[in-house]
PDB file of C-alpha atoms and ligand atoms in Angstrom:
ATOM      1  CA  UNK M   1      15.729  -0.802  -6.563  1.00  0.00           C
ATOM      2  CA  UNK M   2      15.149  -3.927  -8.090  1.00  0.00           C
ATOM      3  CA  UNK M   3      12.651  -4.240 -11.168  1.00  0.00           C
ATOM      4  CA  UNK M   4      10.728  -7.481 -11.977  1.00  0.00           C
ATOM      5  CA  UNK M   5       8.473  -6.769 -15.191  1.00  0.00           C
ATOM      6  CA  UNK M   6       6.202  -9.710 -16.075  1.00  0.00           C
ATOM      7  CA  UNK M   7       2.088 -10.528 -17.049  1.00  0.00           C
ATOM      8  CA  UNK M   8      -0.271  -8.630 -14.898  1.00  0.00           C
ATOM      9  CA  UNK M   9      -0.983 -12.017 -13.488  1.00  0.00           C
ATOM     10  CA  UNK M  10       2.557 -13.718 -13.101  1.00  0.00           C
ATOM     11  CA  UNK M  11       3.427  -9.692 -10.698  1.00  0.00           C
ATOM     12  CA  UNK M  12       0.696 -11.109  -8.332  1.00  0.00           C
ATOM     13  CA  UNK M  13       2.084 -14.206  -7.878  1.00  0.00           C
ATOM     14  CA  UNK M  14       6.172 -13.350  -7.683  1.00  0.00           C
ATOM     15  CA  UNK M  15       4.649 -10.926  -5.547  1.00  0.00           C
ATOM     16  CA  UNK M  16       2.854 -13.130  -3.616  1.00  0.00           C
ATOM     17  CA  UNK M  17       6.099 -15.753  -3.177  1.00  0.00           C
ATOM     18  CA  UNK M  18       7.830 -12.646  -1.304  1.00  0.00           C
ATOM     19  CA  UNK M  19       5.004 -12.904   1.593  1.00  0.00           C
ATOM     20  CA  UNK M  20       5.742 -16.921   1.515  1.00  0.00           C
ATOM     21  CA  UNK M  21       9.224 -16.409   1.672  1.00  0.00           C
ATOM     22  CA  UNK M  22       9.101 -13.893   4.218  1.00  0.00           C
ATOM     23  CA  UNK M  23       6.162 -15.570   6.785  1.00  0.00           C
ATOM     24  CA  UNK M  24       8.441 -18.964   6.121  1.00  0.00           C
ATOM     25  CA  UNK M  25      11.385 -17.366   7.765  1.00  0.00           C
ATOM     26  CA  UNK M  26       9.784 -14.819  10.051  1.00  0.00           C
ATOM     27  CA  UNK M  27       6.119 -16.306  10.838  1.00  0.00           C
ATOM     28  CA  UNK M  28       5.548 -13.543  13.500  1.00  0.00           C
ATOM     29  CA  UNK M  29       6.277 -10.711  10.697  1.00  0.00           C
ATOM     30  CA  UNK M  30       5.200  -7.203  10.177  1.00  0.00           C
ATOM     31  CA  UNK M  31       3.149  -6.768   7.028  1.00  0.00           C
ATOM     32  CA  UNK M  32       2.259  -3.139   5.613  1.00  0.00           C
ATOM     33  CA  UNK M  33      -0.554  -3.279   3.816  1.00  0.00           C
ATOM     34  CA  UNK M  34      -2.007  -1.261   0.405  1.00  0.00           C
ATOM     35  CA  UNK M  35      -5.699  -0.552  -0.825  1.00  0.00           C
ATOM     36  CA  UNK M  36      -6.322   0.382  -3.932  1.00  0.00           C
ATOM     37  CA  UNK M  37      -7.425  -2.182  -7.442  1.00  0.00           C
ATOM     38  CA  UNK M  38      -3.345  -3.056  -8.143  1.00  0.00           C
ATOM     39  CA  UNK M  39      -3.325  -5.476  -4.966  1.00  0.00           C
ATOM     40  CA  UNK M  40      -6.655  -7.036  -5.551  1.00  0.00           C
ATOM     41  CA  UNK M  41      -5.072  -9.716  -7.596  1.00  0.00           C
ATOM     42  CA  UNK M  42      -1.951 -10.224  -5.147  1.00  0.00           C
ATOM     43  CA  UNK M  43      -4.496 -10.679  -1.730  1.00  0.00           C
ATOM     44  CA  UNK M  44      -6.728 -13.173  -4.021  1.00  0.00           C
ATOM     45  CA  UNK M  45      -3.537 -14.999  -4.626  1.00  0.00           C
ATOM     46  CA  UNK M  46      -2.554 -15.146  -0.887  1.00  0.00           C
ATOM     47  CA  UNK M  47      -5.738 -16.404  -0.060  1.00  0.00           C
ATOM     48  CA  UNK M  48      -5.938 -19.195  -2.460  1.00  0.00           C
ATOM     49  CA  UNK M  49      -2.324 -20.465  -1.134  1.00  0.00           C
ATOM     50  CA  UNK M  50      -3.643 -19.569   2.701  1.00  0.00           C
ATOM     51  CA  UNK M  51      -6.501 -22.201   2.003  1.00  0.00           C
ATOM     52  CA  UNK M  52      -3.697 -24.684   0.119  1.00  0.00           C
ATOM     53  CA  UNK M  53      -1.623 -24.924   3.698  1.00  0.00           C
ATOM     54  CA  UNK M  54       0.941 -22.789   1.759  1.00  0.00           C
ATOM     55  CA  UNK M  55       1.595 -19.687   3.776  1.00  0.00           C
ATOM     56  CA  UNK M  56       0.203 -18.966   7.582  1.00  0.00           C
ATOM     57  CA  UNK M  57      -0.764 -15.466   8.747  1.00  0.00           C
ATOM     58  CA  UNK M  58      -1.755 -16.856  12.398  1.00  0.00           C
ATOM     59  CA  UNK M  59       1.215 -14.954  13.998  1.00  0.00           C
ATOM     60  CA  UNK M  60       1.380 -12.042  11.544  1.00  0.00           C
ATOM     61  CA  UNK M  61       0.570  -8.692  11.937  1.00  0.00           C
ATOM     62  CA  UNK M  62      -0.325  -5.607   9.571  1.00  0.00           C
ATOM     63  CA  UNK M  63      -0.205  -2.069   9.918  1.00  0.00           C
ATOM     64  CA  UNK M  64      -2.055  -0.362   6.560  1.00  0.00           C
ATOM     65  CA  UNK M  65      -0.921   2.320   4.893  1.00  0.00           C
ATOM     66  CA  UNK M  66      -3.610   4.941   5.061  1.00  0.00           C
ATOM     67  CA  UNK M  67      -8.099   5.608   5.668  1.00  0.00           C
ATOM     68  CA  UNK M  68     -10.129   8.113   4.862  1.00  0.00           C
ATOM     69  CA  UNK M  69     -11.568  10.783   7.246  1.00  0.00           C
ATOM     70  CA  UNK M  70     -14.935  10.525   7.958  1.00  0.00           C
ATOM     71  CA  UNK M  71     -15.375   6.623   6.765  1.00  0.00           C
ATOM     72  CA  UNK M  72     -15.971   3.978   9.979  1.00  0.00           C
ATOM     73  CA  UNK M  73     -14.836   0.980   8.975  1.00  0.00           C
ATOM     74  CA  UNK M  74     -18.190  -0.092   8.177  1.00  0.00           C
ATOM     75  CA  UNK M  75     -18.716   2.108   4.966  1.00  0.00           C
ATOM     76  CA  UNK M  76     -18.100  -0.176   2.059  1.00  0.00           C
ATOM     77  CA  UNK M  77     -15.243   2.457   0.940  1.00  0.00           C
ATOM     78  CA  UNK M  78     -13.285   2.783   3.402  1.00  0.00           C
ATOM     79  CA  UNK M  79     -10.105   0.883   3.610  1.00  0.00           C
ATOM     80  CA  UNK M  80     -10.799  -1.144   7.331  1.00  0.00           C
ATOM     81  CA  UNK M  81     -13.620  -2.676   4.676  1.00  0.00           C
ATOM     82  CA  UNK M  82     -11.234  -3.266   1.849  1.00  0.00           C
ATOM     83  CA  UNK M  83      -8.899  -5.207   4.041  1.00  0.00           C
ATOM     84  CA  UNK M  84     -11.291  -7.425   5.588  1.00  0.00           C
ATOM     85  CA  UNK M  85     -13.226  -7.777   2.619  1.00  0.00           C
ATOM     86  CA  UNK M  86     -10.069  -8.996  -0.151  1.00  0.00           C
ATOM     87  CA  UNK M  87      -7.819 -10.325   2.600  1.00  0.00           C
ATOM     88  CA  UNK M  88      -8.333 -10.680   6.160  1.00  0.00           C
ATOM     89  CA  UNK M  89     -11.638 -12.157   6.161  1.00  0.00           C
ATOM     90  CA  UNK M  90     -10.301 -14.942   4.394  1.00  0.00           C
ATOM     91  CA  UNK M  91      -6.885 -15.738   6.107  1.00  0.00           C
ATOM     92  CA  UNK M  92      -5.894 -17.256   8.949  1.00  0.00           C
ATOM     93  CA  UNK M  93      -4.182 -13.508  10.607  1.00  0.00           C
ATOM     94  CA  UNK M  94      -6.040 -12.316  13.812  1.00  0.00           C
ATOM     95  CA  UNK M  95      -8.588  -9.472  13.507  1.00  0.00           C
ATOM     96  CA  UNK M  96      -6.444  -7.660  16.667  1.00  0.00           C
ATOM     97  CA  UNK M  97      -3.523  -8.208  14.645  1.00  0.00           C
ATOM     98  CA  UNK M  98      -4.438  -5.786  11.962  1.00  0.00           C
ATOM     99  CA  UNK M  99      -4.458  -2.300  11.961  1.00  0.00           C
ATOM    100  CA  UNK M 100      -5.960   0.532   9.450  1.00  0.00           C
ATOM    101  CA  UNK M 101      -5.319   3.915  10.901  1.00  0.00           C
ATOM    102  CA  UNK M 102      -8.829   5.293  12.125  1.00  0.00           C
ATOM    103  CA  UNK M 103     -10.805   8.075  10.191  1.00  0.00           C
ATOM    104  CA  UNK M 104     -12.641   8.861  12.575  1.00  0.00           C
ATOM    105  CA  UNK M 105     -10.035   9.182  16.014  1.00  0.00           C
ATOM    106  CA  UNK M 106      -7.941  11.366  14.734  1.00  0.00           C
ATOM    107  CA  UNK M 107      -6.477  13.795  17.117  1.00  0.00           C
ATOM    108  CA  UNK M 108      -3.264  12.182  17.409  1.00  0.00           C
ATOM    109  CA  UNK M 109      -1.650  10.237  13.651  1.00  0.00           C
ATOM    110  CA  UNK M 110       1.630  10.324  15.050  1.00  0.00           C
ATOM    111  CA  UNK M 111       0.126   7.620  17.572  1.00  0.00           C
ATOM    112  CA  UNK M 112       0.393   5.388  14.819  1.00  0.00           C
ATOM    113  CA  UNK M 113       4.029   5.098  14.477  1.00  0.00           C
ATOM    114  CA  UNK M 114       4.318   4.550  17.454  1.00  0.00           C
ATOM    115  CA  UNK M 115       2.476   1.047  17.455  1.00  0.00           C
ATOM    116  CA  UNK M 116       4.497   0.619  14.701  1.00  0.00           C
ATOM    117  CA  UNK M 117       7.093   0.707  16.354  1.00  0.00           C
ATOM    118  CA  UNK M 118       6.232  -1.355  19.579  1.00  0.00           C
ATOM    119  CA  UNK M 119       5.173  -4.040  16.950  1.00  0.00           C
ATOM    120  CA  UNK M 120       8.766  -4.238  15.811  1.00  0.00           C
ATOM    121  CA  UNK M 121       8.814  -2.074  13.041  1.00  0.00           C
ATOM    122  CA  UNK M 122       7.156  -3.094   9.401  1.00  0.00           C
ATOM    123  CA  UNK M 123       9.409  -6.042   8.005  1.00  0.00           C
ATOM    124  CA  UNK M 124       7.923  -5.136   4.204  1.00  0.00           C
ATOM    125  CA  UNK M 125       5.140  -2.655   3.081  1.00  0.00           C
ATOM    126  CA  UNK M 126       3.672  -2.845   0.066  1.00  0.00           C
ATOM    127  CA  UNK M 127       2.665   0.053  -1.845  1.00  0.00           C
ATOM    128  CA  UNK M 128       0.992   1.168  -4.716  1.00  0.00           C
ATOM    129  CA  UNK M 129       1.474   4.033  -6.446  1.00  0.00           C
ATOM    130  CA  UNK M 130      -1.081   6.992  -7.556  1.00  0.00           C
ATOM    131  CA  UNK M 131      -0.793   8.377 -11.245  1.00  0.00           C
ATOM    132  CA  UNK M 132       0.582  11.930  -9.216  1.00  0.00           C
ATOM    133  CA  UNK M 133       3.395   9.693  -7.752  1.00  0.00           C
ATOM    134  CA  UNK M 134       1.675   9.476  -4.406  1.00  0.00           C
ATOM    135  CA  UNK M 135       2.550   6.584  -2.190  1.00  0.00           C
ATOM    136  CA  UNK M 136       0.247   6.028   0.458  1.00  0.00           C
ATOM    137  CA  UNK M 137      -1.818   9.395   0.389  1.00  0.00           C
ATOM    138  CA  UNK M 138       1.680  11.228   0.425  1.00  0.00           C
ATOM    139  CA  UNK M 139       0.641  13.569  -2.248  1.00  0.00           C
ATOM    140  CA  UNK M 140       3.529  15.580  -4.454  1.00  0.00           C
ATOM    141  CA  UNK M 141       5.206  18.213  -1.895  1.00  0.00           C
ATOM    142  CA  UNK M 142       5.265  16.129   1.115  1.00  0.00           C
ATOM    143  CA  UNK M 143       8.197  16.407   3.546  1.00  0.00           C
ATOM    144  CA  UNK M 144      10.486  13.293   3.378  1.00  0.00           C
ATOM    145  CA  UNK M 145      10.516  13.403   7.311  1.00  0.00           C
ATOM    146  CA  UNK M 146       6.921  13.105   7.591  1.00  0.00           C
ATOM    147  CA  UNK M 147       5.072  10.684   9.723  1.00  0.00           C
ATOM    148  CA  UNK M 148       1.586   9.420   9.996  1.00  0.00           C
ATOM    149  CA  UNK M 149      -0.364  12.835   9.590  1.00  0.00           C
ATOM    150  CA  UNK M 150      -4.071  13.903   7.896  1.00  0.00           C
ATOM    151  CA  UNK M 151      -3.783  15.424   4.135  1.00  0.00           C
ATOM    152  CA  UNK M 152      -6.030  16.978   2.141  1.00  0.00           C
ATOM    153  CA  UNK M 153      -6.324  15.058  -0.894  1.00  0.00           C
ATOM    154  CA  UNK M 154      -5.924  16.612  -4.407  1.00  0.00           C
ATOM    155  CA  UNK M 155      -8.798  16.623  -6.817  1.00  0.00           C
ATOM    156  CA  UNK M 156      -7.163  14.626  -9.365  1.00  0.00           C
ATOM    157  CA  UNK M 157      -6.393  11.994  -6.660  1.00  0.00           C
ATOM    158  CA  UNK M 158     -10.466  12.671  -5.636  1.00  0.00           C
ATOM    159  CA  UNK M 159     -11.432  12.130  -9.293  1.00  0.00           C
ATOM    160  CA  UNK M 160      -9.358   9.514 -10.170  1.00  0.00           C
ATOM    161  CA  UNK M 161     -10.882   7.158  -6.694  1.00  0.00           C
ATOM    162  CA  UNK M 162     -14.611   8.520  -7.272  1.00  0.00           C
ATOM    163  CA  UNK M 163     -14.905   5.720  -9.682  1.00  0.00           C
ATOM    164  CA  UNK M 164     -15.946   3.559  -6.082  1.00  0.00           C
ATOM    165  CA  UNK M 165     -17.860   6.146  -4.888  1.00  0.00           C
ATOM    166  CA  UNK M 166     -20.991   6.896  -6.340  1.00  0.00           C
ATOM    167  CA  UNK M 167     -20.354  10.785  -7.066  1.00  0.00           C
ATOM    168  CA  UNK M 168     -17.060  12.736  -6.845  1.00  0.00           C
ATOM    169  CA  UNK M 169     -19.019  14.301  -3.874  1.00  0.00           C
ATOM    170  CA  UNK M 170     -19.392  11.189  -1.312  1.00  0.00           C
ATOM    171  CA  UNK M 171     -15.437  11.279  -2.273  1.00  0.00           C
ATOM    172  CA  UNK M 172     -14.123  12.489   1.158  1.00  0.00           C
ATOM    173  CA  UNK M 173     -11.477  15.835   1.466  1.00  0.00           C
ATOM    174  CA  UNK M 174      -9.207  14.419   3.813  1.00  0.00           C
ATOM    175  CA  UNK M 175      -7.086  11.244   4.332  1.00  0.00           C
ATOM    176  CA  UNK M 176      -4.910   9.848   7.341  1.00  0.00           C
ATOM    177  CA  UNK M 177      -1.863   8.307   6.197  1.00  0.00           C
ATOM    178  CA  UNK M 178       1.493   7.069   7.264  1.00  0.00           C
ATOM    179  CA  UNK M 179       4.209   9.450   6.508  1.00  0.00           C
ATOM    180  CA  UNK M 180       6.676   8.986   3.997  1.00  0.00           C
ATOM    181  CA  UNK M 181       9.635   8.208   6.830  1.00  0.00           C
ATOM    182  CA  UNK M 182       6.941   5.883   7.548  1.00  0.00           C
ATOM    183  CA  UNK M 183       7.193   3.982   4.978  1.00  0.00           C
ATOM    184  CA  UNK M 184      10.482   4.600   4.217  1.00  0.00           C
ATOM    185  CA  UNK M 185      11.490   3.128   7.902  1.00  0.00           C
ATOM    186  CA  UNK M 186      10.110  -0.257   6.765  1.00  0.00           C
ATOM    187  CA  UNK M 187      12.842  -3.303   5.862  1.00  0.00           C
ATOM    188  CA  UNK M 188      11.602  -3.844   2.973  1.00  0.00           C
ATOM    189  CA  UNK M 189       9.113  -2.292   0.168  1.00  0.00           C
ATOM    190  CA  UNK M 190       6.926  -3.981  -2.986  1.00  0.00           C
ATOM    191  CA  UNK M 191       5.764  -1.821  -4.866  1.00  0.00           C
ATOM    192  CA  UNK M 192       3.300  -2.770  -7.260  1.00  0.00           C
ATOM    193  CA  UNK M 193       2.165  -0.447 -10.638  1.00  0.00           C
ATOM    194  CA  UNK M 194      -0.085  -2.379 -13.581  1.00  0.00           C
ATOM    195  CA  UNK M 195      -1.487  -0.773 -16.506  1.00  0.00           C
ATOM    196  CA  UNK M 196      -0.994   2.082 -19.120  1.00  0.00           C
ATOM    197  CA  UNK M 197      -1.949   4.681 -16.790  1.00  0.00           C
ATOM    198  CA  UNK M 198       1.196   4.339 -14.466  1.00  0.00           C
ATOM    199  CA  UNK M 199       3.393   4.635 -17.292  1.00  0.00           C
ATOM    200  CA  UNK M 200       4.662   7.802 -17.492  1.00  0.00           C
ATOM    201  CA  UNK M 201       5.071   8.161 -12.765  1.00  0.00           C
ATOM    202  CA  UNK M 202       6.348   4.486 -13.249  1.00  0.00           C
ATOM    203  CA  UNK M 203       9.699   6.195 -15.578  1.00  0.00           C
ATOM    204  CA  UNK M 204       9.331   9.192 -13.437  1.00  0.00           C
ATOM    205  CA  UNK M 205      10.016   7.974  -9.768  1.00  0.00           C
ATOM    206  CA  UNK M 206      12.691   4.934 -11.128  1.00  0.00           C
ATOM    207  CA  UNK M 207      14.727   7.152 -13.604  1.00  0.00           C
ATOM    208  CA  UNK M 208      13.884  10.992 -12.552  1.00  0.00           C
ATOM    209  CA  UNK M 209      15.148  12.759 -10.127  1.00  0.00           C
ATOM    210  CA  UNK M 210      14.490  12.635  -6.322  1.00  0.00           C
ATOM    211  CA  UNK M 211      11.920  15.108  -5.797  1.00  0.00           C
ATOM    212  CA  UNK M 212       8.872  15.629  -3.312  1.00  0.00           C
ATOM    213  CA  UNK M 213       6.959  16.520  -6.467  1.00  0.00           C
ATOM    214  CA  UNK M 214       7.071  12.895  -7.116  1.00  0.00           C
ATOM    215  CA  UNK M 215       6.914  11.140  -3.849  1.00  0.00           C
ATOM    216  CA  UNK M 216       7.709   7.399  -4.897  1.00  0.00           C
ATOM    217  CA  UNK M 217      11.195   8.659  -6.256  1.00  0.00           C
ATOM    218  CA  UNK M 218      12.334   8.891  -2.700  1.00  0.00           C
ATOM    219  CA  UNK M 219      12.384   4.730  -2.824  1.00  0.00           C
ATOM    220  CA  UNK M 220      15.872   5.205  -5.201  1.00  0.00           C
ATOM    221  CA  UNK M 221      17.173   5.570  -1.880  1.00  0.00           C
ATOM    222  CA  UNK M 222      15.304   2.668   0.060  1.00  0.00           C
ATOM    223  CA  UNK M 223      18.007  -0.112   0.453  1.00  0.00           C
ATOM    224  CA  UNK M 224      15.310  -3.131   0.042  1.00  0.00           C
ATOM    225  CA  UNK M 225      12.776  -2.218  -2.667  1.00  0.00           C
ATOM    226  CA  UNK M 226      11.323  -4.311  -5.346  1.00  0.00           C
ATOM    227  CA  UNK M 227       8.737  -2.531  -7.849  1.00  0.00           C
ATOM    228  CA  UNK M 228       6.869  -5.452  -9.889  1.00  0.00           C
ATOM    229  CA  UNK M 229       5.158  -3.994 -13.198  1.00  0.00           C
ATOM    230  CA  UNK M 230       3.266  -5.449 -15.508  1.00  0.00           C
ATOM    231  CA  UNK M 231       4.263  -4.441 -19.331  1.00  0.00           C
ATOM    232  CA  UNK M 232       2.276  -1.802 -19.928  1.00  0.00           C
ATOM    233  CA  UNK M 233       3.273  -0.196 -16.690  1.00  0.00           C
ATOM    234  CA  UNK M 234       7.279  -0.677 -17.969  1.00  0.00           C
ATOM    235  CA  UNK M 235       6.890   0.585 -21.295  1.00  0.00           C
ATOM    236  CA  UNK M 236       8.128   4.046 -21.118  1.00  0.00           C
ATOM    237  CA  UNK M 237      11.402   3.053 -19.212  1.00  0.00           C
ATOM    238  CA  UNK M 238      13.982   3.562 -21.061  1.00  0.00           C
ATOM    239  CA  UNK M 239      16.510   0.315 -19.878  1.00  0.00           C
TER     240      UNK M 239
HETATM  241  C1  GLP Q   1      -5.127   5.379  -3.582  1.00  0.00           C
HETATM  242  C2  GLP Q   1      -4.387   4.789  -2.373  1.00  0.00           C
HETATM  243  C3  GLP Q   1      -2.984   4.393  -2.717  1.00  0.00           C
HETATM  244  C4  GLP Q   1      -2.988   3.612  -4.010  1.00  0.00           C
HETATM  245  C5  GLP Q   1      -3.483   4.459  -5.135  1.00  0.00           C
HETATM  246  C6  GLP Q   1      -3.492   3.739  -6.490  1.00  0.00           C
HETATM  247  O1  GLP Q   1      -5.082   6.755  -3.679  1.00  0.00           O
HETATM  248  N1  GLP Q   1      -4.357   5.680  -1.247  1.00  0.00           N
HETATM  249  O2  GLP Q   1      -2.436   3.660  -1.647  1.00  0.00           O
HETATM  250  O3  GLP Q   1      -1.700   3.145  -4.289  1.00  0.00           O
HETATM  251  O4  GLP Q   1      -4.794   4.852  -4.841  1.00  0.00           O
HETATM  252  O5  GLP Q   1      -4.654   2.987  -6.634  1.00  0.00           O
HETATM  253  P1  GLP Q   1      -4.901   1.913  -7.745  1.00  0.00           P
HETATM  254  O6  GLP Q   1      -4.131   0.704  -7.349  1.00  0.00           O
HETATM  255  O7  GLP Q   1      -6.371   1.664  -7.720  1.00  0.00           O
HETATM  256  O8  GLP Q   1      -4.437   2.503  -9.027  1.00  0.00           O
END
């Protein structure tokens, strides 16, 4: 794993010269993409140098990370809405080109790594990471061989996002997600972390063990991952 530790806004934008490097070399790439506040900052950045003729998304594609159960993509909460509403909307990608696994069509997750696959595989997925370690909605205990599947979400993970919703009861129970072989199948992985609050999982899944209890830890073994913090996330590590 690489570490890059820098301002909350200078992460962004190293962050945001990966996706310029990458679409440079590889226009047709594979994106992964993240929800969540930590990436707001990143996406604003890639839109500011789409509109400056700096990057191109018009052959791209992206494959998200994970949706709620129950939310169309409609509902101002779920993650279809997130996507279109910090990035997509905004860039030059294709609306076809982008894919959010569906809360609501959910007989079949696996499905999803399958068009995945057919895609050509995800050349870098960013993540972000939950104060439980969760990457994706890959809560602690999690089978490393898991693929896209439905979890129930914890309560602390419920608590922690009802600060969108208007109660802790409009939070929904259940989540689709990619799996963590998902994730771990992609090329390459960004994980991003800002703020006190990651501390403590930020030391935990770079210098603890490998456990499932901590899901992120699994990326020690993930040959092309970069985790950008921002001071306060880095303060507890110990090199
Ligand atoms: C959610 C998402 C994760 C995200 C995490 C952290 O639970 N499913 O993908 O990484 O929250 O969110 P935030 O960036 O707001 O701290």
């Amino acid at each position: 794993m690489k570490i890059i530790i820098d301002t909350k806004e200078n992460v962004a934008k190293r962050a945001a010269q990966r996706y310029v490097e990458l679409l440079a070399n590889k226009p047709d790439a594979v994106l992964g993409g993240a929800t969540g506040s930590t990436p707001v900052d990143l996406y604003k950045e890639l839109v500011r140098l789409n509109k400056a003729g700096e990057i191109s998304f018009k052959d791209a594609k992206s494959f998200n990370l994970d949706e709620y159960v129950g939310l169309e993509g409609t509902h101002d909460q779920s993650y279809r809405y997130f996507m279109n509403d910090n990035l997509f909307n905004h860039i030059d990608i294709k609306m076809e080109n982008t894919h959010v696994p569906s809360g609501i069509d959910i007989e079949c997750p696996e499905k999803y790594d399958e068009e995945i696959k057919a895609a050509g595989g995800v050349d870098m997925q960013l993540l972000g990471i939950g104060v439980d370690g969760h990457i994706g909605f890959n809560e602690p205990g999690t089978p490393w061989d898991s693929l896209t599947h439905i979890v129930e979400l914890e309560q602390n993970t419920r608590e922690v996002n009802s600060r969108f919703f208007s109660s802790i009861d409009e939070v929904p129970t259940h989540a689709v997600t990619m799996g963590i072989k998902t994730i771990m199948n992609a090329r390459s992985i960004i994980l991003m972390a800002t703020g006190s609050s990651k501390a403590e999982i930020v030391k935990a899944f770079i210098e603890g063990p490998i456990t499932t209890e901590v899901p992120a830890s699994i990326l020690q073994l993930h040959p092309f991952t970069e985790v950008y913090l921002d001071y306060d996330a880095a303060a507890l590590l110990s090199k």
